[in-house]
Tab-separated table of C-alpha atoms in Angstrom:
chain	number	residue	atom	x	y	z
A	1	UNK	CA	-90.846	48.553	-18.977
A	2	UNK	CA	-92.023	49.186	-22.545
A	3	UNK	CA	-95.337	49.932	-24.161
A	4	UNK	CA	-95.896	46.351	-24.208
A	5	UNK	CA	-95.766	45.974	-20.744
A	6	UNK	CA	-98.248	48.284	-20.169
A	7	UNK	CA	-100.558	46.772	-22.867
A	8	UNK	CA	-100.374	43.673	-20.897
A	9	UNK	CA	-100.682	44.856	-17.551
A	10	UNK	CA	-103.783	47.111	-17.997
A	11	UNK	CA	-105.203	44.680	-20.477
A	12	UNK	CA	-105.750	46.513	-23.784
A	13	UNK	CA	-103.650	46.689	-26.764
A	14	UNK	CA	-100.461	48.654	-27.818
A	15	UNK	CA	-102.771	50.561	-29.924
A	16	UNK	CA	-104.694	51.868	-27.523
A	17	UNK	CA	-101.806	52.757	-25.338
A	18	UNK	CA	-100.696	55.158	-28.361
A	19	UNK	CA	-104.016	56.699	-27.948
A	20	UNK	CA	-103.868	56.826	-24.677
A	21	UNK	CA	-100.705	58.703	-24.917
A	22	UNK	CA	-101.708	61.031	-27.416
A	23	UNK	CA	-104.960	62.154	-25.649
A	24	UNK	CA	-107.532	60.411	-28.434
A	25	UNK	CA	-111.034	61.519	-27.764
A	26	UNK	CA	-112.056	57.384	-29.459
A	27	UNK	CA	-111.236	55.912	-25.594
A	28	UNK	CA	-113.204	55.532	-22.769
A	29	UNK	CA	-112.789	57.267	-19.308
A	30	UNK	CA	-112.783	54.211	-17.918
A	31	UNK	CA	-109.617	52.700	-19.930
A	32	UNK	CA	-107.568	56.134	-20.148
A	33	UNK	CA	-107.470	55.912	-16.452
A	34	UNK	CA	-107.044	52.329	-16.047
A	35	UNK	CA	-103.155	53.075	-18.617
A	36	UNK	CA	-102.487	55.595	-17.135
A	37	UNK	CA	-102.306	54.103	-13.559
A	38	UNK	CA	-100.187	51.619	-15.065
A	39	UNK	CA	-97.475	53.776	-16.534
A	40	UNK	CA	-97.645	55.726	-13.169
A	41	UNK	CA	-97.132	52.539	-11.105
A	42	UNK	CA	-94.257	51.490	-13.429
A	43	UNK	CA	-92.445	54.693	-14.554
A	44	UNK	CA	-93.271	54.335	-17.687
A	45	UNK	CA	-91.636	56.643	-19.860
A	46	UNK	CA	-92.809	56.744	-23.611
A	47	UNK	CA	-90.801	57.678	-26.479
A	48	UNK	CA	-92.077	58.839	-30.243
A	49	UNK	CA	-92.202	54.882	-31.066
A	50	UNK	CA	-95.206	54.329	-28.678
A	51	UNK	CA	-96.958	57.232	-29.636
A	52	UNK	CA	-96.451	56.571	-33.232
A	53	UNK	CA	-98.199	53.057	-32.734
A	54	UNK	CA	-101.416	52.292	-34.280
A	55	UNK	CA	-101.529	56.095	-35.255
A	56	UNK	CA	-100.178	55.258	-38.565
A	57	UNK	CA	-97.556	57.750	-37.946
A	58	UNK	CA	-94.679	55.362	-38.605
A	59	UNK	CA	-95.361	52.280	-40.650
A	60	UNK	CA	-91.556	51.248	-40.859
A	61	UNK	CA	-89.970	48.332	-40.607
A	62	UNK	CA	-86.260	47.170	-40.513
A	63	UNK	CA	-84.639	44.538	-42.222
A	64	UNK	CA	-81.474	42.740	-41.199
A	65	UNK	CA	-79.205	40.124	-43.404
A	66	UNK	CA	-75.910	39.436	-43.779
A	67	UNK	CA	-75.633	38.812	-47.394
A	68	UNK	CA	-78.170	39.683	-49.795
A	69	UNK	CA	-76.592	38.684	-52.845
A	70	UNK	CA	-77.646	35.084	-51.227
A	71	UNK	CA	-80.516	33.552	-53.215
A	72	UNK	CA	-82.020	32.212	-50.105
A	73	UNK	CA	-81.366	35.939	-48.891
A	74	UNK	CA	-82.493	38.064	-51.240
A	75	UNK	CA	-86.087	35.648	-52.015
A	76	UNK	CA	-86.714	36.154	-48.177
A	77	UNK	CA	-86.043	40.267	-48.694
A	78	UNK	CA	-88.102	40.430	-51.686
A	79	UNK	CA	-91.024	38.468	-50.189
A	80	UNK	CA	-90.719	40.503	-46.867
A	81	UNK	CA	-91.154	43.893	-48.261
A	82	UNK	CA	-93.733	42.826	-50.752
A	83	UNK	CA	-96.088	41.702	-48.144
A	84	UNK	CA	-95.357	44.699	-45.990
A	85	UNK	CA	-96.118	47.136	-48.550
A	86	UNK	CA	-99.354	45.482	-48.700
A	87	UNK	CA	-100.120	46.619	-45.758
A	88	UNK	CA	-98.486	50.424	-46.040
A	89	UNK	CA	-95.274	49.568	-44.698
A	90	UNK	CA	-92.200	51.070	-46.024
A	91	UNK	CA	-88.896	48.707	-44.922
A	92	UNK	CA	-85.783	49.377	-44.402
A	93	UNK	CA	-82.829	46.978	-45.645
A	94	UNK	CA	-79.512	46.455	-43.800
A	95	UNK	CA	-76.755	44.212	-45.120
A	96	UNK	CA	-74.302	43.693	-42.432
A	97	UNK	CA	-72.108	40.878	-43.948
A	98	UNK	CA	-70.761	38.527	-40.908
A	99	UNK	CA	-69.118	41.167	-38.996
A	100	UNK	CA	-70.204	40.725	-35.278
A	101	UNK	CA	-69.867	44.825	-34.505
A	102	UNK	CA	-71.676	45.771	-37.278
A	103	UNK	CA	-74.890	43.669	-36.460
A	104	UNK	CA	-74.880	45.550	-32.778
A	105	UNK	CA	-74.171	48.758	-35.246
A	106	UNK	CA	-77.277	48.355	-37.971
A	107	UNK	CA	-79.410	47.424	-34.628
A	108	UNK	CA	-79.139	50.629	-33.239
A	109	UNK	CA	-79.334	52.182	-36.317
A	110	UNK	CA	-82.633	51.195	-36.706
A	111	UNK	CA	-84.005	51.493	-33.630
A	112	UNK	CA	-82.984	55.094	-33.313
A	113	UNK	CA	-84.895	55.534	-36.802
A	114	UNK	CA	-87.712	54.601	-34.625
A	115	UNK	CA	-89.043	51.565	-36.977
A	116	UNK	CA	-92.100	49.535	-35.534
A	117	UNK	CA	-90.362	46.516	-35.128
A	118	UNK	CA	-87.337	44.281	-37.033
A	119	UNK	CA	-86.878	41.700	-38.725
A	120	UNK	CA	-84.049	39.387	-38.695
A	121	UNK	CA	-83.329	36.850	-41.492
A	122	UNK	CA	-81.397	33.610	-41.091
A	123	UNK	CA	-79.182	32.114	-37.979
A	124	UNK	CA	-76.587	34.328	-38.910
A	125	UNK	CA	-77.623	36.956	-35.603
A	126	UNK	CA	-77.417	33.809	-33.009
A	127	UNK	CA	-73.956	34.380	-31.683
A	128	UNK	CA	-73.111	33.155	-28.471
A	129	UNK	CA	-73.604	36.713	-27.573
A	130	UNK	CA	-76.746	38.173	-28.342
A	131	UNK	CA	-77.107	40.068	-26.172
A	132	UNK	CA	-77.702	43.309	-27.989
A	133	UNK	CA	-80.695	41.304	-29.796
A	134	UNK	CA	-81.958	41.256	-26.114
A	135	UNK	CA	-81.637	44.892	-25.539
A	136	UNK	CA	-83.013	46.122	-28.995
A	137	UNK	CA	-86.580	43.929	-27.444
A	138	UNK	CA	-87.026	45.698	-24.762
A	139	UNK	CA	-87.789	48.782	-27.079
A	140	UNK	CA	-89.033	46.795	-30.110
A	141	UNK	CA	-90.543	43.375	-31.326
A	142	UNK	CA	-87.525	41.478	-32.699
A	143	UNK	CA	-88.513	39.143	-35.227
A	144	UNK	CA	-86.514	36.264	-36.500
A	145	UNK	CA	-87.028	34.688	-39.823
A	146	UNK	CA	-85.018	30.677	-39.179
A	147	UNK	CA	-82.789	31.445	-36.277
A	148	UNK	CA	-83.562	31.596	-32.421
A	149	UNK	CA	-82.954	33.507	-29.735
A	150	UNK	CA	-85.063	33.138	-26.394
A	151	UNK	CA	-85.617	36.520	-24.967
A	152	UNK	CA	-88.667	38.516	-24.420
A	153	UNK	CA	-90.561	40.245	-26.773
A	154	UNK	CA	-88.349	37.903	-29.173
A	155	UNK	CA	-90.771	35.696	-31.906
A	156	UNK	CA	-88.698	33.011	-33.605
A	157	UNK	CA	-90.413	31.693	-37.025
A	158	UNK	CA	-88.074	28.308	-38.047
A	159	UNK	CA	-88.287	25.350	-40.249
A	160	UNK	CA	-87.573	21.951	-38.534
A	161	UNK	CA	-83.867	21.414	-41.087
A	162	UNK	CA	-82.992	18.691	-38.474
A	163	UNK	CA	-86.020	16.757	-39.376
A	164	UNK	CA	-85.516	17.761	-42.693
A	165	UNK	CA	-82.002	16.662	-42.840
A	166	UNK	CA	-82.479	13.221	-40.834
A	167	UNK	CA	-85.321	12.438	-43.328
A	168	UNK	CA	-82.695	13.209	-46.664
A	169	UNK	CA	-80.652	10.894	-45.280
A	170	UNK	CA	-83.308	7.836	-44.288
A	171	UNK	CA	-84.730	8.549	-47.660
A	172	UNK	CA	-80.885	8.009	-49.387
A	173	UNK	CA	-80.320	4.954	-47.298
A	174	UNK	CA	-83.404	3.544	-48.118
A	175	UNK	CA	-82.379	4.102	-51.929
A	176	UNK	CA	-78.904	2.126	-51.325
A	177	UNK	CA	-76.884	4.525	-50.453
A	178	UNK	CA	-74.863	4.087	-47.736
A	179	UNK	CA	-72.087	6.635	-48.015
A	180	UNK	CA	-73.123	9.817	-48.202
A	181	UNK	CA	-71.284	13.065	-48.204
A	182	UNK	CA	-71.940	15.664	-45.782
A	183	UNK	CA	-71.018	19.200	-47.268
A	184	UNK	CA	-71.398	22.633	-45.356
A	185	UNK	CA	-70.350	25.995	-44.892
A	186	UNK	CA	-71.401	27.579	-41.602
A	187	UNK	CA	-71.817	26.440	-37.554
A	188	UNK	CA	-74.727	28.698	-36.958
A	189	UNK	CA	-77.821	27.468	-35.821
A	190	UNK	CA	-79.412	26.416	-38.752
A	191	UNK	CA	-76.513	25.080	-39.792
A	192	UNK	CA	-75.887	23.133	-36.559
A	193	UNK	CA	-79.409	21.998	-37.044
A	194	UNK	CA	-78.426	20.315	-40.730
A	195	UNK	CA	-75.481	18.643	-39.260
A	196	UNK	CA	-77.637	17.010	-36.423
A	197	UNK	CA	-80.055	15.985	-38.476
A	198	UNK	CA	-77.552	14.557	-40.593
A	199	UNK	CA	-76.219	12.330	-37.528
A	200	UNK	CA	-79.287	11.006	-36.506
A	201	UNK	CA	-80.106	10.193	-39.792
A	202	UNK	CA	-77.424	7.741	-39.727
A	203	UNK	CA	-77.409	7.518	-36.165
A	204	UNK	CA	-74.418	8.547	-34.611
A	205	UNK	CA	-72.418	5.579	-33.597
A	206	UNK	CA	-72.542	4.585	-37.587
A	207	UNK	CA	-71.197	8.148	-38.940
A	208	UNK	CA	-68.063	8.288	-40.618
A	209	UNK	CA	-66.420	11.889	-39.645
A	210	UNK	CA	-64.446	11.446	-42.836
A	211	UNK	CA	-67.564	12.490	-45.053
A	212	UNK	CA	-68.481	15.451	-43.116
A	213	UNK	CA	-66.662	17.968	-44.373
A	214	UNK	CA	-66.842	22.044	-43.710
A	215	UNK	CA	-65.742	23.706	-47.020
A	216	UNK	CA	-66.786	27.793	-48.023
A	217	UNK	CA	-69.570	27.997	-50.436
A	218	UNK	CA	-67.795	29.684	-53.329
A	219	UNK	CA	-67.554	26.982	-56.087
A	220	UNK	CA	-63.794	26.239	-56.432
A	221	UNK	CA	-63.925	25.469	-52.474
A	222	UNK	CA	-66.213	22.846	-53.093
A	223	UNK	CA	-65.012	21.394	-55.954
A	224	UNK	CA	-61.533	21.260	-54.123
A	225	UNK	CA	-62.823	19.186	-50.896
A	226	UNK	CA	-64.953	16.603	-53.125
A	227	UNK	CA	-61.664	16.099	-55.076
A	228	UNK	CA	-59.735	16.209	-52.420
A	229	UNK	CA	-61.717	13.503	-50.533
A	230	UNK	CA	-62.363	11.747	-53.812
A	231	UNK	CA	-58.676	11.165	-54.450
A	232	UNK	CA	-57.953	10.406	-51.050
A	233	UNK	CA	-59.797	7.297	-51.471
A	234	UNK	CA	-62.819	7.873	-49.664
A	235	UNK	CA	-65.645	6.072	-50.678
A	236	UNK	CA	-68.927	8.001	-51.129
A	237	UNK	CA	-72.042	7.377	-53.292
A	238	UNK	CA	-74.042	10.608	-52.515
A	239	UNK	CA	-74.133	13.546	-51.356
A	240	UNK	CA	-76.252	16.037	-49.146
A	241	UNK	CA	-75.264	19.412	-48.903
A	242	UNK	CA	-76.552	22.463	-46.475
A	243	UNK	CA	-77.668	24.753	-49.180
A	244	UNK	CA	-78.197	24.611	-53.165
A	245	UNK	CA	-74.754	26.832	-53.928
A	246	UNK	CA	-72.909	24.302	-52.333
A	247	UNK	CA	-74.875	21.874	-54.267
A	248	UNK	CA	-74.628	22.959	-57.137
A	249	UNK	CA	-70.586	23.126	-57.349
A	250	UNK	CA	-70.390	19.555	-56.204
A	251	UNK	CA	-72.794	18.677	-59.240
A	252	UNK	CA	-70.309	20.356	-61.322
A	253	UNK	CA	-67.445	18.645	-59.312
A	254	UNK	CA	-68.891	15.555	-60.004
A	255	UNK	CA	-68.824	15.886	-63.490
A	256	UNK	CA	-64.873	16.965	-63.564
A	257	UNK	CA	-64.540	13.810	-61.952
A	258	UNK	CA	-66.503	12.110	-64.015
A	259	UNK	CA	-68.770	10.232	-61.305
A	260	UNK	CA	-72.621	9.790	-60.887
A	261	UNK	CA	-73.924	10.201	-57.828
A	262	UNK	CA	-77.425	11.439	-56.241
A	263	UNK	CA	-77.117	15.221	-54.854
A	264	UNK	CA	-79.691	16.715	-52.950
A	265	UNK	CA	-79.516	20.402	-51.826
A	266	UNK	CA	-80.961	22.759	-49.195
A	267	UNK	CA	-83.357	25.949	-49.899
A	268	UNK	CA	-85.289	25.235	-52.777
A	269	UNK	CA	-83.644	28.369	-54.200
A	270	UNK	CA	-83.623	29.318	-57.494
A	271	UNK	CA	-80.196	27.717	-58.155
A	272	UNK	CA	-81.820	24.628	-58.221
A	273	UNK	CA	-83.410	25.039	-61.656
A	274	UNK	CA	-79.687	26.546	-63.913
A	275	UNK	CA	-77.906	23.432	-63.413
A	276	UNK	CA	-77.432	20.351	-65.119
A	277	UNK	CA	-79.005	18.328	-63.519
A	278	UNK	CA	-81.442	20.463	-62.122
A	279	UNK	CA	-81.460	20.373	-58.676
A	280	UNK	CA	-83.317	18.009	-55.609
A	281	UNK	CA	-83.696	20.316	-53.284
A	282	UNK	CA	-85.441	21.001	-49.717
A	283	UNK	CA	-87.888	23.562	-49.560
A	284	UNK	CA	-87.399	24.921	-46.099
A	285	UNK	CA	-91.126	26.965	-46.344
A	286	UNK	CA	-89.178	30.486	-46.629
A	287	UNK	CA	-92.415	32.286	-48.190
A	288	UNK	CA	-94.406	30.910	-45.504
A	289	UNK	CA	-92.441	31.750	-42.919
A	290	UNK	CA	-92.182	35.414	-44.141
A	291	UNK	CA	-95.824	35.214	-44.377
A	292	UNK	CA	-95.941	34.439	-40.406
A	293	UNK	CA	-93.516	37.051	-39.373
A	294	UNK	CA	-95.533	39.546	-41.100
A	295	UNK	CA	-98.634	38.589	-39.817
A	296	UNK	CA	-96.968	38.118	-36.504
A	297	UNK	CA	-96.720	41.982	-36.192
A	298	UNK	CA	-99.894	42.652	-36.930
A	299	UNK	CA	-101.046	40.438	-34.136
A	300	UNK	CA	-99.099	42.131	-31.763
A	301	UNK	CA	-100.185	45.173	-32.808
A	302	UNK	CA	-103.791	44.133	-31.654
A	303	UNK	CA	-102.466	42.750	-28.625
A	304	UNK	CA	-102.717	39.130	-29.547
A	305	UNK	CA	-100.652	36.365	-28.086
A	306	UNK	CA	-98.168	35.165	-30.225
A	307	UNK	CA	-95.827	32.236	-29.128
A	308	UNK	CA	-91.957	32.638	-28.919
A	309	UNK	CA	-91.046	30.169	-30.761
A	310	UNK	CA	-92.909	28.558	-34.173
A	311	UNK	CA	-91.919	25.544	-35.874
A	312	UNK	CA	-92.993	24.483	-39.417
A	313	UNK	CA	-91.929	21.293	-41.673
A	314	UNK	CA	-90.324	21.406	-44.643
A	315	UNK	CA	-90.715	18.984	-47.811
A	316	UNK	CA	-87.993	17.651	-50.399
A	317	UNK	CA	-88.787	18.998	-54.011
A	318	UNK	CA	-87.573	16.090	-56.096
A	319	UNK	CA	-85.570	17.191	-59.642
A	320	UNK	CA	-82.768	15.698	-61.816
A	321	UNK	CA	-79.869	15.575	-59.186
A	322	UNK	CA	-82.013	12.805	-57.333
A	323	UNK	CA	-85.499	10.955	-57.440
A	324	UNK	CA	-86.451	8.412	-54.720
A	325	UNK	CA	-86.995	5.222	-55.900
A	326	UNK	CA	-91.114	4.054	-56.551
């Protein structure tokens, strides 16, 4: 049972359990009695966070990613705690690289700093066991910024990248091009989600296994498996890729090998604008979807449904590396 329970059950909002729980003369009778049967029916027992609440005793929020050297990363991070400081919030940033014990480590962390709620970016936290995402909820609103986990008190804010992906590929076979590389770096979900997408585009009877191909990000990785495919004979004539780093080195593998070919990233990061050719990319709505996990607190706050799960399109953002025919 947590102070959102309560909320629920007696019908009022989180903030005005805080009140009731600090003994606010701005409540009626009526409703102090109606919380406080609740949380003596339950056994509620509230801790500094749920007194802090709507008091504007706290106003903190935690931030988890693994790498924020990422530009997709570190755009999300930067939009995050500019729209929170909007609103008075001061945020607290986390880096926890990929290490699986440190994620369950910077969790706590911030919970016992008593933040209002946190905010996960990426699919990076949606290990088979998530378990301690499931815990941290009962205590706090867990938000997730392109990754899902189904859990209580869990609010999941993703772009559709399957769609996204499946329509990259229509639109390059459309356009004549039948082979197309598949290049990516990671099996989480979003990245599971790009490699689906990717199948159906093609559907999956017609996919050739040989041009999906798992390679790090760094650039001589990817420069390696395109000319290591390349000179194993083959054939491709374009390639899709499952973010704009990765892009980016096969543009510049491309031109070692001294082929033309479309390439079309993923992020609509700023990578996409310091190569030659700049980059087609797809914009997978990042500052939008900060937008709605920030306002997603704030509705919670005043005890307005929010759904689990929210799903938003994203667009291709034609440059250089690949325009669609007219």
């Amino acid at each position: 049972m947590n102070i959102y329970d309560v909320a629920e059950k007696a019908g009022v909002s989180i903030a005005t359990v805080s009140r009731v729980l600090n003994s606010s003369e701005h409540i009626s009778e009526k409703t102090r009695r109606r919380v406080l049967e609740v949380m003596e029916s339950s056994g509620y027992t509230p801790n500094a966070f749920a007194r802090g609440l709507g008091l504007n005793s706290m106003r903190m929020i935690g931030v988890m990613c693994t790498d924020i050297t990422d530009a997709y990363y570190s755009k999300a991070v930067g939009q995050i705690e500019n729209l929170f400081r909007k609103k008075n919030y001061d945020t607290v940033l986390c880096c926890t690289g990929n290490d699986f014990e440190n994620k369950k480590k910077y969790l706590l962390y911030l919970i016992n700093k008593k933040v209002d709620s946190v905010i996960l970016i990426g699919s990076a936290f949606n290990e088979k066991d998530n378990s301690y995402i499931k815990e941290a909820a009962k205590q706090i609103p867990i938000i997730i910024i392109n990754g899902y986990v189904n859990a209580p008190n869990v609010y999941c804010f993703v772009c559709d990248e399957k769609k996204a992906m499946e329509d990259n590929v229509k639109l390059l076979l459309r356009a004549g091009y039948d082979k197309i590389l598949y290049l990516y770096n990671t099996a989480t979900y979003s990245g599971l989600q790009k490699l689906e997408g990717y199948k159906r585009g093609y559907t999956k009877e017609n996919t050739d296994k040989r041009l999906i191909v798992k390679t790090d990000k760094d650039i001589s990785a990817v420069k390696s498996a395109v000319k290591r495919l390349y000179n194993s004979g083959t054939e491709f004539n374009a390639v899709l890729t499952s973010e704009d780093a990765i892009a980016a080195a096969a543009i510049k593998a491309a031109e070692e090998l001294k082929i033309s070919v479309p390439i079309i990233g993923f992020n609509n990061s700023n990578i996409t604008e310091y190569t030659t050719p700049t980059i087609t990319s797809v914009d997978n709505m990042i500052d939008r979807l900060c937008d709605m996990a920030v306002n997603c607190l704030e509705s919670l706050e005043n005890n307005k449904s929010v759904p689990s799960k929210t799903v938003i399109s994203g667009r291709i953002v034609e440059r250089e590396s690949f325009k669609s025919p007219l």
